[in-house]
PDB file of C-alpha atoms in Angstrom:
ATOM      1  CA  MET A   1      -6.168 -19.903  16.496  1.00 50.00           C
ATOM      2  CA  VAL A   2      -2.434 -19.822  17.201  1.00 59.00           C
ATOM      3  CA  GLU A   3      -1.190 -16.475  18.438  1.00 74.00           C
ATOM      4  CA  VAL A   4       2.050 -15.314  16.810  1.00 74.00           C
ATOM      5  CA  PRO A   5       4.663 -13.878  19.200  1.00 84.00           C
ATOM      6  CA  LEU A   6       4.970 -10.111  18.846  1.00 84.00           C
ATOM      7  CA  LYS A   7       8.600 -10.260  17.690  1.00 86.00           C
ATOM      8  CA  LEU A   8       7.761 -12.640  14.824  1.00 90.00           C
ATOM      9  CA  TYR A   9       4.722 -10.569  13.880  1.00 87.00           C
ATOM     10  CA  VAL A  10       6.775  -7.353  13.724  1.00 85.00           C
ATOM     11  CA  GLN A  11       9.543  -9.079  11.748  1.00 88.00           C
ATOM     12  CA  ALA A  12       6.982 -10.309   9.206  1.00 90.00           C
ATOM     13  CA  LEU A  13       5.518  -6.800   8.930  1.00 87.00           C
ATOM     14  CA  LEU A  14       8.965  -5.305   8.384  1.00 85.00           C
ATOM     15  CA  LYS A  15       9.811  -7.826   5.662  1.00 89.00           C
ATOM     16  CA  ALA A  16       6.528  -7.053   3.901  1.00 88.00           C
ATOM     17  CA  ALA A  17       7.176  -3.312   4.288  1.00 84.00           C
ATOM     18  CA  LYS A  18      10.643  -3.679   2.784  1.00 83.00           C
ATOM     19  CA  VAL A  19       9.181  -5.369  -0.284  1.00 84.00           C
ATOM     20  CA  ALA A  20       6.379  -2.791  -0.531  1.00 80.00           C
ATOM     21  CA  GLY A  21       8.754   0.126   0.063  1.00 78.00           C
ATOM     22  CA  ARG A  22      10.581  -0.173  -3.228  1.00 78.00           C
ATOM     23  CA  PRO A  23       7.634   0.461  -5.557  1.00 81.00           C
ATOM     24  CA  THR A  24       5.994   2.978  -3.202  1.00 79.00           C
ATOM     25  CA  ALA A  25       9.149   5.100  -3.235  1.00 78.00           C
ATOM     26  CA  CYS A  26       8.549   5.726  -6.948  1.00 83.00           C
ATOM     27  CA  LEU A  27       4.859   6.633  -6.808  1.00 87.00           C
ATOM     28  CA  SER A  28       3.755   9.797  -8.567  1.00 90.00           C
ATOM     29  CA  SER A  29       2.350  12.715  -6.597  1.00 92.00           C
ATOM     30  CA  CYS A  30      -1.081  11.944  -8.021  1.00 95.00           C
ATOM     31  CA  VAL A  31      -1.014   8.356  -6.754  1.00 94.00           C
ATOM     32  CA  LYS A  32       0.333   9.413  -3.341  1.00 92.00           C
ATOM     33  CA  ASN A  33      -2.508  11.918  -3.056  1.00 96.00           C
ATOM     34  CA  GLN A  34      -5.016   9.215  -4.008  1.00 97.00           C
ATOM     35  CA  VAL A  35      -3.596   7.010  -1.239  1.00 93.00           C
ATOM     36  CA  LEU A  36      -3.876   9.830   1.309  1.00 94.00           C
ATOM     37  CA  GLN A  37      -7.459  10.480   0.166  1.00 97.00           C
ATOM     38  CA  ALA A  38      -8.307   6.775   0.514  1.00 97.00           C
ATOM     39  CA  MET A  39      -6.759   6.675   3.995  1.00 95.00           C
ATOM     40  CA  ALA A  40      -8.767   9.736   5.045  1.00 96.00           C
ATOM     41  CA  GLU A  41     -11.996   8.283   3.665  1.00 98.00           C
ATOM     42  CA  SER A  42     -11.277   4.939   5.317  1.00 97.00           C
ATOM     43  CA  LEU A  43     -11.073   6.624   8.715  1.00 96.00           C
ATOM     44  CA  ILE A  44     -14.544   8.087   8.226  1.00 97.00           C
ATOM     45  CA  ASP A  45     -15.979   4.928   6.641  1.00 98.00           C
ATOM     46  CA  HIS A  46     -14.707   2.751   9.490  1.00 98.00           C
ATOM     47  CA  THR A  47     -15.315   5.108  12.410  1.00 97.00           C
ATOM     48  CA  GLN A  48     -17.576   2.669  14.245  1.00 98.00           C
ATOM     49  CA  GLU A  49     -15.132  -0.238  13.920  1.00 97.00           C
ATOM     50  CA  ILE A  50     -12.266   1.993  15.080  1.00 95.00           C
ATOM     51  CA  LEU A  51     -14.251   3.117  18.121  1.00 96.00           C
ATOM     52  CA  GLU A  52     -15.189  -0.484  18.959  1.00 96.00           C
ATOM     53  CA  ALA A  53     -11.560  -1.627  18.698  1.00 93.00           C
ATOM     54  CA  ASN A  54     -10.502   1.326  20.833  1.00 92.00           C
ATOM     55  CA  ALA A  55     -13.050   0.334  23.488  1.00 94.00           C
ATOM     56  CA  LYS A  56     -11.381  -3.100  23.610  1.00 92.00           C
ATOM     57  CA  ASP A  57      -7.969  -1.446  23.927  1.00 88.00           C
ATOM     58  CA  LEU A  58      -9.242   0.707  26.776  1.00 90.00           C
ATOM     59  CA  ALA A  59     -10.742  -2.328  28.516  1.00 90.00           C
ATOM     60  CA  GLY A  60      -7.391  -4.098  28.203  1.00 86.00           C
ATOM     61  CA  ILE A  61      -5.467  -1.503  30.190  1.00 84.00           C
ATOM     62  CA  SER A  62      -4.250  -3.114  33.386  1.00 79.00           C
ATOM     63  CA  LYS A  63      -6.331  -2.134  36.384  1.00 77.00           C
ATOM     64  CA  GLU A  64      -3.459  -3.245  38.618  1.00 77.00           C
ATOM     65  CA  THR A  65      -1.536  -0.007  38.065  1.00 77.00           C
ATOM     66  CA  ASP A  66      -2.180   2.988  40.247  1.00 82.00           C
ATOM     67  CA  GLN A  67      -5.193   5.131  39.435  1.00 86.00           C
ATOM     68  CA  GLN A  68      -3.223   7.999  37.903  1.00 88.00           C
ATOM     69  CA  ALA A  69      -1.191   5.711  35.613  1.00 85.00           C
ATOM     70  CA  HIS A  70      -4.409   3.991  34.505  1.00 84.00           C
ATOM     71  CA  ARG A  71      -6.060   7.359  33.794  1.00 87.00           C
ATOM     72  CA  GLU A  72      -3.027   8.624  31.854  1.00 86.00           C
ATOM     73  CA  ALA A  73      -2.843   5.450  29.760  1.00 85.00           C
ATOM     74  CA  SER A  74      -6.568   5.679  29.041  1.00 87.00           C
ATOM     75  CA  GLU A  75      -6.330   9.329  28.017  1.00 88.00           C
ATOM     76  CA  ARG A  76      -3.350   8.600  25.763  1.00 87.00           C
ATOM     77  CA  ILE A  77      -5.074   5.890  23.717  1.00 88.00           C
ATOM     78  CA  ARG A  78      -8.716   7.010  23.879  1.00 92.00           C
ATOM     79  CA  ILE A  79     -10.183   7.804  20.470  1.00 92.00           C
ATOM     80  CA  SER A  80     -13.382   9.737  19.888  1.00 94.00           C
ATOM     81  CA  GLU A  81     -15.252  10.739  16.763  1.00 96.00           C
ATOM     82  CA  ASP A  82     -13.562  14.141  17.116  1.00 96.00           C
ATOM     83  CA  THR A  83     -10.152  12.426  17.183  1.00 94.00           C
ATOM     84  CA  ILE A  84     -10.992  10.543  13.996  1.00 95.00           C
ATOM     85  CA  ARG A  85     -12.198  13.739  12.309  1.00 96.00           C
ATOM     86  CA  HIS A  86      -8.934  15.425  13.349  1.00 94.00           C
ATOM     87  CA  MET A  87      -6.871  12.560  11.857  1.00 93.00           C
ATOM     88  CA  HIS A  88      -9.020  12.766   8.690  1.00 96.00           C
ATOM     89  CA  LYS A  89      -8.343  16.489   8.401  1.00 96.00           C
ATOM     90  CA  GLY A  90      -4.613  15.934   8.998  1.00 94.00           C
ATOM     91  CA  LEU A  91      -4.429  13.493   6.089  1.00 95.00           C
ATOM     92  CA  LEU A  92      -6.301  15.906   3.823  1.00 96.00           C
ATOM     93  CA  ASP A  93      -3.996  18.747   4.923  1.00 96.00           C
ATOM     94  CA  LEU A  94      -0.994  16.571   4.059  1.00 94.00           C
ATOM     95  CA  GLN A  95      -2.545  15.783   0.683  1.00 95.00           C
ATOM     96  CA  ALA A  96      -2.850  19.523  -0.022  1.00 96.00           C
ATOM     97  CA  LEU A  97       0.885  20.114   0.487  1.00 95.00           C
ATOM     98  CA  PRO A  98       3.232  20.073  -2.499  1.00 94.00           C
ATOM     99  CA  ASP A  99       5.133  16.810  -2.949  1.00 92.00           C
ATOM    100  CA  PRO A 100       8.725  17.478  -1.831  1.00 90.00           C
ATOM    101  CA  VAL A 101      10.211  14.494  -3.702  1.00 88.00           C
ATOM    102  CA  GLY A 102      12.679  15.650  -6.340  1.00 86.00           C
ATOM    103  CA  GLU A 103      12.914  19.161  -4.910  1.00 89.00           C
ATOM    104  CA  ALA A 104      16.481  20.497  -4.921  1.00 87.00           C
ATOM    105  CA  SER A 105      17.073  22.407  -1.707  1.00 85.00           C
ATOM    106  CA  HIS A 106      20.798  23.240  -1.872  1.00 88.00           C
ATOM    107  CA  ALA A 107      23.488  23.324  -4.505  1.00 90.00           C
ATOM    108  CA  TRP A 108      27.148  24.223  -4.303  1.00 92.00           C
ATOM    109  CA  LEU A 109      30.402  23.926  -6.150  1.00 92.00           C
ATOM    110  CA  THR A 110      33.290  22.074  -4.513  1.00 92.00           C
ATOM    111  CA  PRO A 111      36.841  23.478  -4.782  1.00 93.00           C
ATOM    112  CA  ASP A 112      37.643  20.913  -7.486  1.00 92.00           C
ATOM    113  CA  GLY A 113      34.686  22.081  -9.603  1.00 91.00           C
ATOM    114  CA  MET A 114      32.171  19.323  -8.848  1.00 92.00           C
ATOM    115  CA  GLN A 115      28.560  20.458  -8.593  1.00 91.00           C
ATOM    116  CA  VAL A 116      26.750  19.022  -5.556  1.00 91.00           C
ATOM    117  CA  HIS A 117      22.980  19.167  -5.102  1.00 89.00           C
ATOM    118  CA  THR A 118      20.797  17.991  -2.258  1.00 91.00           C
ATOM    119  CA  VAL A 119      17.597  16.587  -3.649  1.00 88.00           C
ATOM    120  CA  ARG A 120      14.719  15.284  -1.566  1.00 86.00           C
ATOM    121  CA  SER A 121      14.158  11.603  -2.124  1.00 82.00           C
ATOM    122  CA  PRO A 122      11.672   9.146  -0.640  1.00 80.00           C
ATOM    123  CA  LEU A 123      12.596   6.846   2.198  1.00 72.00           C
ATOM    124  CA  GLY A 124       9.993   4.286   1.241  1.00 68.00           C
ATOM    125  CA  ILE A 125       8.164   2.970   4.274  1.00 70.00           C
ATOM    126  CA  VAL A 126       8.979   4.060   7.813  1.00 70.00           C
ATOM    127  CA  ALA A 127       7.883   1.968  10.794  1.00 68.00           C
ATOM    128  CA  VAL A 128       6.897   3.791  13.953  1.00 68.00           C
ATOM    129  CA  VAL A 129       6.357   2.217  17.335  1.00 67.00           C
ATOM    130  CA  SER A 130       4.814   4.804  19.595  1.00 67.00           C
ATOM    131  CA  ASP A 131       3.037   4.870  22.895  1.00 66.00           C
ATOM    132  CA  MET A 132       2.015   8.478  22.335  1.00 66.00           C
ATOM    133  CA  GLY A 133      -1.457   7.554  21.177  1.00 69.00           C
ATOM    134  CA  PRO A 134      -3.211   7.189  17.852  1.00 69.00           C
ATOM    135  CA  LEU A 135      -3.540  10.888  17.036  1.00 66.00           C
ATOM    136  CA  VAL A 136       0.172  11.599  17.466  1.00 68.00           C
ATOM    137  CA  THR A 137       1.069   8.496  15.467  1.00 65.00           C
ATOM    138  CA  ALA A 138      -1.189   9.565  12.595  1.00 66.00           C
ATOM    139  CA  GLU A 139       0.322  13.052  12.591  1.00 65.00           C
TER     140      GLU A 139
END
């Protein structure tokens, strides 16, 4: 199998996200909550596969770094069943929050009489590259 360079892989992901972002920006609260529920359930349903993939990630950490750097990197990316349960709960907590899209937070009148409102609107899809670890990324 041919391995795709990281830059090309990320560019392809971003192009796909841009296409997917347009319709997802218009999803109803109900559909967004269904997606969050499915994501939460998927974490639980695939716990074993996640833990196995994480074991491979941990094994791939360079042993050539000093012991403290190796330990810190391992601690940052290590996932346990408790970590997965915490991510699951975080998604369900997010699902329980009111959908902010469409909420007007400020309104004012300009000196020339124009009414201005700030209304929360969706960004679409946001890409995050983080070395903070899986739990922080999920949050």
